[in-house]
XYZ file of N, CA, C and O in Angstrom:
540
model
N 8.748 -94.734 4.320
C 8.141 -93.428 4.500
C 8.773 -92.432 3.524
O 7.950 -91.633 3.077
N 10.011 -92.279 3.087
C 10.718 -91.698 2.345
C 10.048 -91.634 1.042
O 9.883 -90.558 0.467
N 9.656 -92.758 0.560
C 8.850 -93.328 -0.793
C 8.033 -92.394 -0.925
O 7.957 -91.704 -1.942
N 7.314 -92.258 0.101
C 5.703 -92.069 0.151
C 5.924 -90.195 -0.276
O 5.546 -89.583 -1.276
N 6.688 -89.706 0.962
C 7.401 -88.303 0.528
C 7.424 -88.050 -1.284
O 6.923 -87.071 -1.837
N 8.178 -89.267 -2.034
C 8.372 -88.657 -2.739
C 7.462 -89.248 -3.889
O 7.993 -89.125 -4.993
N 6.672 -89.637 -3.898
C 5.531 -89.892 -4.210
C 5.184 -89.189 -5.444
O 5.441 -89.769 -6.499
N 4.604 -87.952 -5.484
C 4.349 -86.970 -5.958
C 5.228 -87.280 -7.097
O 4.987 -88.133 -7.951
N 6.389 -86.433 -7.038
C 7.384 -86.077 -7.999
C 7.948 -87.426 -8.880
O 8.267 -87.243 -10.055
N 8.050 -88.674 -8.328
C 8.326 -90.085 -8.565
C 6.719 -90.407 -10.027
O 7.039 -90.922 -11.099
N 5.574 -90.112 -9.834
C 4.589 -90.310 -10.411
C 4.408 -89.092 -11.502
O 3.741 -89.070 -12.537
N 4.905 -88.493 -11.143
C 4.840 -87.172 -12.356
C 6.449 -87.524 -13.308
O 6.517 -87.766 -14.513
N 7.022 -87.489 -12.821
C 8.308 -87.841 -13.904
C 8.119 -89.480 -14.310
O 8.829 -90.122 -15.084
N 7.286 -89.816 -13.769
C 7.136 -91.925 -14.965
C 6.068 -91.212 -15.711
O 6.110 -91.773 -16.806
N 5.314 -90.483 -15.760
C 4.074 -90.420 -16.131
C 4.659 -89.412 -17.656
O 4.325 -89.532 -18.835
N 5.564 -88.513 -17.041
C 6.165 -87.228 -18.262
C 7.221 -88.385 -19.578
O 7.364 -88.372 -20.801
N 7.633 -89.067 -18.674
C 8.688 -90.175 -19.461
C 8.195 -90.931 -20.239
O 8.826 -91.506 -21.126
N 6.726 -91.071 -19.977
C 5.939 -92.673 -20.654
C 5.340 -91.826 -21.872
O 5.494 -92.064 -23.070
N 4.416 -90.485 -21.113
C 4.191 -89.945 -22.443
C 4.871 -89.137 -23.505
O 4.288 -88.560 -24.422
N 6.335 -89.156 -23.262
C 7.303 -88.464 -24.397
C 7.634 -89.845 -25.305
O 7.840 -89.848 -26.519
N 7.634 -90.601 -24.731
C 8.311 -91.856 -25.464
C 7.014 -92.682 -26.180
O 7.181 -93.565 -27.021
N 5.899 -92.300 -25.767
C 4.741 -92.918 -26.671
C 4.584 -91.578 -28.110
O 4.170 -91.704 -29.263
N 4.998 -90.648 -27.533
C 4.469 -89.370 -28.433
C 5.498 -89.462 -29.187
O 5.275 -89.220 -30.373
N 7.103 -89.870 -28.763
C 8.030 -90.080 -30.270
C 7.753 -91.394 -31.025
O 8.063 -91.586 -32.201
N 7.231 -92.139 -30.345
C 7.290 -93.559 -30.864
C 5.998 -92.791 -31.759
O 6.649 -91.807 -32.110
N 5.148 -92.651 -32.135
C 3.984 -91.902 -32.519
C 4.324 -90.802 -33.718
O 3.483 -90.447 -34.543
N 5.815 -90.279 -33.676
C 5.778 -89.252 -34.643
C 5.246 -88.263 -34.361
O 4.558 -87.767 -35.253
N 5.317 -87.508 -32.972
C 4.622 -86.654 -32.298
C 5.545 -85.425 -33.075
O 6.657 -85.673 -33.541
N 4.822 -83.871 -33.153
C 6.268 -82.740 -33.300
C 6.636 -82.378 -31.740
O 5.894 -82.578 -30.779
N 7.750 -81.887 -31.711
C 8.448 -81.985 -30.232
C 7.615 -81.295 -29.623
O 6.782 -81.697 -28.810
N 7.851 -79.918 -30.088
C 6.038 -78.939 -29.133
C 5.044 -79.220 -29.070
O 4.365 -78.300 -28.615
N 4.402 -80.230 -29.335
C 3.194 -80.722 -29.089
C 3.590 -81.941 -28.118
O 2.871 -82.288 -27.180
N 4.539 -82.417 -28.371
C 4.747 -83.776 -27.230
C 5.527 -83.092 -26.009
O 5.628 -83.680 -24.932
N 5.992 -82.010 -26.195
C 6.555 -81.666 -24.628
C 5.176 -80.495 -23.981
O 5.339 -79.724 -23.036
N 4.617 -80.561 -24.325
C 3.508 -79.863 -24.289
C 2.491 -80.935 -23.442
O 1.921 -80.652 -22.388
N 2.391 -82.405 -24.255
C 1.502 -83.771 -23.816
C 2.515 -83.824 -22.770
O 1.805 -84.003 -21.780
N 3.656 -83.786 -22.372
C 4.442 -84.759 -21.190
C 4.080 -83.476 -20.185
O 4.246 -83.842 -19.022
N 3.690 -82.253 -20.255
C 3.961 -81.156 -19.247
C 2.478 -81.655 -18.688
O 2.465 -82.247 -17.608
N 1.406 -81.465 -19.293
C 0.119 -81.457 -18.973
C 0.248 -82.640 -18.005
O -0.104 -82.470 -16.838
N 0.801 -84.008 -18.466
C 0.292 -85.428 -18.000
C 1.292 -85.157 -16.731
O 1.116 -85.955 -15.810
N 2.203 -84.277 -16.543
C 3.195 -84.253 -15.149
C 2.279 -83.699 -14.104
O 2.001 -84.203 -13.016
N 1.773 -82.348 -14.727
C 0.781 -81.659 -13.923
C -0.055 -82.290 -13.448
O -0.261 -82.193 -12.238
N -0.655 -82.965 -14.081
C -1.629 -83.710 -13.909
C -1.495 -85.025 -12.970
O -2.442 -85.153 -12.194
N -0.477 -86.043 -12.897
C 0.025 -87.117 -12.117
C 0.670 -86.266 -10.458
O 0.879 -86.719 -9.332
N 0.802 -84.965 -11.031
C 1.502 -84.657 -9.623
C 0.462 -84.320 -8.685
O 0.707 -84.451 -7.486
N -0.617 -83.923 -9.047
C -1.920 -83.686 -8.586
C -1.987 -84.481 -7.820
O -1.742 -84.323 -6.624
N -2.559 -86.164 -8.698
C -2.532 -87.412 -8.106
C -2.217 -88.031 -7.004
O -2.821 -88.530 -6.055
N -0.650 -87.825 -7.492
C 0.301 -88.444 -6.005
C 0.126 -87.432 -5.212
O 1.188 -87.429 -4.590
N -0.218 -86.954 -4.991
C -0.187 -85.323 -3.910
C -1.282 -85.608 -2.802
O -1.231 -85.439 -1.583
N -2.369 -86.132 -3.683
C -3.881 -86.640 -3.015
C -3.421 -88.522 -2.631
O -4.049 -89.110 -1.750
N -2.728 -88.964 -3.119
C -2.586 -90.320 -2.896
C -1.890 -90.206 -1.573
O -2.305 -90.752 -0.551
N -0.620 -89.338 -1.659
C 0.572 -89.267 -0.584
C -0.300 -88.698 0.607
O 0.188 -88.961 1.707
N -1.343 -88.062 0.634
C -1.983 -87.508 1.683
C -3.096 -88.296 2.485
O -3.519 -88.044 3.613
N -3.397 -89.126 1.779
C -3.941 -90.391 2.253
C -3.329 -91.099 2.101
O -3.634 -91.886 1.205
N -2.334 -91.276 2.683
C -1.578 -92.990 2.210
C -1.051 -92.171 4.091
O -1.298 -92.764 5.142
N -0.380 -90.862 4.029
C -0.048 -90.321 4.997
C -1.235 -90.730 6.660
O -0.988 -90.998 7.836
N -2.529 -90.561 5.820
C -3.518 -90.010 6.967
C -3.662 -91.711 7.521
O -4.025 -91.939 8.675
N -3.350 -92.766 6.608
C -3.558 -94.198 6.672
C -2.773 -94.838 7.766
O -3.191 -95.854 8.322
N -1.534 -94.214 8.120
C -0.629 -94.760 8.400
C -0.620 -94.024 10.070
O -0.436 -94.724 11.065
N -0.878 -92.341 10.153
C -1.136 -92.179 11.254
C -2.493 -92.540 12.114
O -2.487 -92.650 13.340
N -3.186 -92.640 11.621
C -4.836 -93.533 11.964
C -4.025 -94.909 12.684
O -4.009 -95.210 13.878
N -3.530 -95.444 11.813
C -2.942 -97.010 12.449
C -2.152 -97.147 13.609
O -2.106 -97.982 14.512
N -1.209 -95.539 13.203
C -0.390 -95.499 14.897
C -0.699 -95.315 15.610
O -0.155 -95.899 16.547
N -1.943 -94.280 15.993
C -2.383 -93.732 16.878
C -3.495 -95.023 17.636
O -3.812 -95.331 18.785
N -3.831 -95.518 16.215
C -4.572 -97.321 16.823
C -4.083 -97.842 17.767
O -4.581 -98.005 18.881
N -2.679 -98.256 17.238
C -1.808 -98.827 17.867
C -1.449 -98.338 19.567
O -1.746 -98.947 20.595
N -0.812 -97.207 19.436
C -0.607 -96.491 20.608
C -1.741 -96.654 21.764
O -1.317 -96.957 22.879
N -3.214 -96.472 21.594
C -3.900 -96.518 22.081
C -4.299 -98.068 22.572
O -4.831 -98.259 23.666
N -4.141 -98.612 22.105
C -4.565 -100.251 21.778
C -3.371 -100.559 23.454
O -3.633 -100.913 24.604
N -2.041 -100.176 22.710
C -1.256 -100.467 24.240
C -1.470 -99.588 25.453
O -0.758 -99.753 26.443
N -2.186 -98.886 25.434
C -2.121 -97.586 26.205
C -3.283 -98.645 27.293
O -3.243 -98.823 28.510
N -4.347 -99.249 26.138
C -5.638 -99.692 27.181
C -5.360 -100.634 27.799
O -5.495 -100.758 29.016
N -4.635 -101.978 26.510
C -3.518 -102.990 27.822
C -3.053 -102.744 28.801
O -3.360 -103.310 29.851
N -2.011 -101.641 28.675
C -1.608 -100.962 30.241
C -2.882 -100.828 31.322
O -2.881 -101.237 32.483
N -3.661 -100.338 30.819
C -4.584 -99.542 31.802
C -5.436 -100.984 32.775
O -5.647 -101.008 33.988
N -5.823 -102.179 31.626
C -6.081 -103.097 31.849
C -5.282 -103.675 32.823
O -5.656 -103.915 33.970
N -4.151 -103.906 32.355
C -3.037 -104.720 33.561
C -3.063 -104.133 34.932
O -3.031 -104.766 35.988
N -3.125 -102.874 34.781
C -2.831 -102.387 35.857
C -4.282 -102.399 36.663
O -4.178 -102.654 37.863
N -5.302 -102.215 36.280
C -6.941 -102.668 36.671
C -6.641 -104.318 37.341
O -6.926 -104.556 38.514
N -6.139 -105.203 36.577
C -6.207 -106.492 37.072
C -5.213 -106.376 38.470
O -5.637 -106.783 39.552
N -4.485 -106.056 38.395
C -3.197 -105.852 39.482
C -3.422 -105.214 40.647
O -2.717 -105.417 41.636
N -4.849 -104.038 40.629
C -5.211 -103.318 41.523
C -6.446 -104.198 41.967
O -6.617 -104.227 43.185
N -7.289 -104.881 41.239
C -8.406 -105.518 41.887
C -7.746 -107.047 42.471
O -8.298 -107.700 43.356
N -6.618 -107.408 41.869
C -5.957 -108.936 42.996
C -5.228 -108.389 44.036
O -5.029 -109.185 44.954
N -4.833 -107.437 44.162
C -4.741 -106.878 45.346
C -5.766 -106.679 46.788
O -5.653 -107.281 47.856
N -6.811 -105.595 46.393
C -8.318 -105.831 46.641
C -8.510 -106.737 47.437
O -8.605 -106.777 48.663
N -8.588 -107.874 46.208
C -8.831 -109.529 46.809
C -8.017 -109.601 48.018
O -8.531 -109.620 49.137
N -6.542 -109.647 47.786
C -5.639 -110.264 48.620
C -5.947 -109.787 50.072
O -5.986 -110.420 51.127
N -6.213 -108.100 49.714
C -6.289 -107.145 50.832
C -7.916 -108.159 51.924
O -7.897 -108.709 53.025
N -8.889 -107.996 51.054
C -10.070 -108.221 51.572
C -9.623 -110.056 52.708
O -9.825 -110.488 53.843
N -9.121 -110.397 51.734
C -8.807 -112.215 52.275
C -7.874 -112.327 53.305
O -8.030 -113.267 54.085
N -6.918 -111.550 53.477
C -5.988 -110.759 54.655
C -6.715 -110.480 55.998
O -6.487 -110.928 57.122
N -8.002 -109.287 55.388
C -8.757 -108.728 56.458
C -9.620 -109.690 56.384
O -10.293 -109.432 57.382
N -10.115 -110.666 55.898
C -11.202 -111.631 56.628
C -10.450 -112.548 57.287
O -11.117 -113.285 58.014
N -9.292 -112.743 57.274
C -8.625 -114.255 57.960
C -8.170 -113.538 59.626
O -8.255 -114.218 60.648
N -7.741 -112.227 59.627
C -7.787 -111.744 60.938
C -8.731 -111.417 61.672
O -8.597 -111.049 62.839
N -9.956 -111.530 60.970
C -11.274 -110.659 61.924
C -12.177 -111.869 61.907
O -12.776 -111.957 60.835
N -12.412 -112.677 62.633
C -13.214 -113.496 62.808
C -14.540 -113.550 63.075
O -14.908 -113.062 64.143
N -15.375 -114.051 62.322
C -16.697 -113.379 62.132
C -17.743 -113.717 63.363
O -18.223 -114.790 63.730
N -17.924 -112.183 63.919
C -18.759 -112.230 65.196
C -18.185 -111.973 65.971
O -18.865 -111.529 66.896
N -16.933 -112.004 66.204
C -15.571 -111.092 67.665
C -16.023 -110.104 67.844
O -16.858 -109.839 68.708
N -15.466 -109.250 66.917
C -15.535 -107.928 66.968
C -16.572 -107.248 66.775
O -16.863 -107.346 65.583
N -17.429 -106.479 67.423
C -18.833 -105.153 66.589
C -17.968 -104.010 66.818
O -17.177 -103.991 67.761
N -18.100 -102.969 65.915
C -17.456 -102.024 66.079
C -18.845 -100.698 65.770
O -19.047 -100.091 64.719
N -19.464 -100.602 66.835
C -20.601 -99.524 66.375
C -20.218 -98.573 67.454
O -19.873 -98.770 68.619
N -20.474 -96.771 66.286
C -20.336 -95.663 67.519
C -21.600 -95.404 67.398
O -22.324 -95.523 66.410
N -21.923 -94.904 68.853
C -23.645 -93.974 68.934
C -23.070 -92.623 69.683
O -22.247 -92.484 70.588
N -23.584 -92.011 69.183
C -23.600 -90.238 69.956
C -24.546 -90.322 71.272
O -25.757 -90.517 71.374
N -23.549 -90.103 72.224
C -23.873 -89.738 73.535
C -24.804 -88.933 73.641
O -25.867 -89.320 74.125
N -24.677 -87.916 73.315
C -25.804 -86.997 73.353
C -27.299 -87.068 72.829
O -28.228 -86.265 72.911
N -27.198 -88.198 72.317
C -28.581 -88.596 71.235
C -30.282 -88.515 72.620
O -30.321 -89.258 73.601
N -30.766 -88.074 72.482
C -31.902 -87.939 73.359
C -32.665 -88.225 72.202
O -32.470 -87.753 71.082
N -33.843 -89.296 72.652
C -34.841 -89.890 72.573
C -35.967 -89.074 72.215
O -36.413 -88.344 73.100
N -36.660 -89.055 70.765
C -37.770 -88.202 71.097
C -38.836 -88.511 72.523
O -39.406 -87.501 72.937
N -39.108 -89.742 73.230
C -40.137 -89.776 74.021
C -39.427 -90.052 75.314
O -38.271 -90.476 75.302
N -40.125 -89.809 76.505
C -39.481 -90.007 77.815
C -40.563 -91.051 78.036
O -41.498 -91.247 77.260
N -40.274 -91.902 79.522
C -40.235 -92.962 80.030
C -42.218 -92.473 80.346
O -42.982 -93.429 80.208
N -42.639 -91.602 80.588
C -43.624 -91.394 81.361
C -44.276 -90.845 79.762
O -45.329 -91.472 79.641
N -44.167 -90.341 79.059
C -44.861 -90.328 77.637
C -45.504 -91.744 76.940
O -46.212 -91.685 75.934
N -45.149 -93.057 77.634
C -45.234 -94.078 76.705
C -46.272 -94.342 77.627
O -46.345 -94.181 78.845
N -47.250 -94.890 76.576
C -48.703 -95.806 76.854
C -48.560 -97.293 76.202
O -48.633 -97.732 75.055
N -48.348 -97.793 77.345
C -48.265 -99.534 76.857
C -49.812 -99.648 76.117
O -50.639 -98.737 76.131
N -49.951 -100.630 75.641
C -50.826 -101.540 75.173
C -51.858 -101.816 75.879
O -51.702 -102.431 76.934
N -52.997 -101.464 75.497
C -54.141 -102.124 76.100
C -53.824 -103.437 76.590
O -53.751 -103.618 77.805
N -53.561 -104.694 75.496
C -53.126 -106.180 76.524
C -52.341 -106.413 77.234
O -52.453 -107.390 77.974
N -50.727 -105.201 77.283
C -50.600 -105.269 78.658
C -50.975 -105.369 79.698
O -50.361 -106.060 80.511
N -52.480 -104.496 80.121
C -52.916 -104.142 81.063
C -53.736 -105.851 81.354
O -53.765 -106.477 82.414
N -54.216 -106.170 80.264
C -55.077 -107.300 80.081
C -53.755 -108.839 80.898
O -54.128 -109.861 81.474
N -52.847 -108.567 80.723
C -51.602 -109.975 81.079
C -51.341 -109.327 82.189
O -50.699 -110.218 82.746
N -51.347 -108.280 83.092
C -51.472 -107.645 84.071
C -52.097 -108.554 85.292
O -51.779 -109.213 86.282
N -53.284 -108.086 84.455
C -54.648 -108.210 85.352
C -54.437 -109.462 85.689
O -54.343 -109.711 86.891
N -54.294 -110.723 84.546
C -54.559 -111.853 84.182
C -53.530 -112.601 85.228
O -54.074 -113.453 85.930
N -52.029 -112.387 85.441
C -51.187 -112.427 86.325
C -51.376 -112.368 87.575
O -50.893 -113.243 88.294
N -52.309 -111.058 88.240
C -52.667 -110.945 89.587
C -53.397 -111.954 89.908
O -53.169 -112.417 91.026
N -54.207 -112.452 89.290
C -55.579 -113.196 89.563
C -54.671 -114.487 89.854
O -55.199 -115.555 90.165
């Protein structure tokens, strides 16, 4: 990470060094070649500046990947751990309650019937298995 920091300044001074030493090897005059090494510094420092800032944004993208990536494992484990429980719980409560023992229904006392006993009209074939009975 240190590297990356210095990035910038590391790429502008190889870049100022390469072109003073091509411009003497060349027979450059000094003010014109320290002139070529200033421009090409400016210019490389630019570079690494935009490189180091994405090389930066590359690396936190990946951590934050990362981080998250374990964050959902966790969340997962702990999902699996809460639904075998569940299970255990449910297989617990079916091995004590034996199916058909117990009903457990409440009704409200107070519940009144829309119709009373003397409101209801049986069936015409009632009357008909009635009849049919007496005879």
């Amino acid at each position: 990470m240190d590297y990356i920091r210095k990035l910038p300044l590391l790429m502008a001074l190889s870049s100022g060094i390469i072109t003073g030493l091509a411009g003497y090897a060349n027979q450059v005059a000094n003010k014109e070649n320290m002139t070529n090494m200033f421009i090409a510094m400016v210019i490389f420092y630019i570079v690494g500046l935009l490189i180091r800032g994405t090389l930066i944004d590359i690396i936190e993208t990946n951590r934050k990947k990362e981080e998250e990536k374990k964050r959902e494992e966790k969340r997962l484990a702990k999902e699996k751990e809460r639904e075998e429980k569940e299970r255990e719980r449910k297989k617990k409560q079916a091995a004590e309650n034996i199916p058909g023992s117990i009903l457990d229904i409440a009704a409200d006392e107070d519940l009144k019937p829309g119709m009373n006993d003397e409101e209801f009209e049986a069936l015409p074939i009632a009357d008909y298995i009635r009849n049919e009975l007496k005879k």
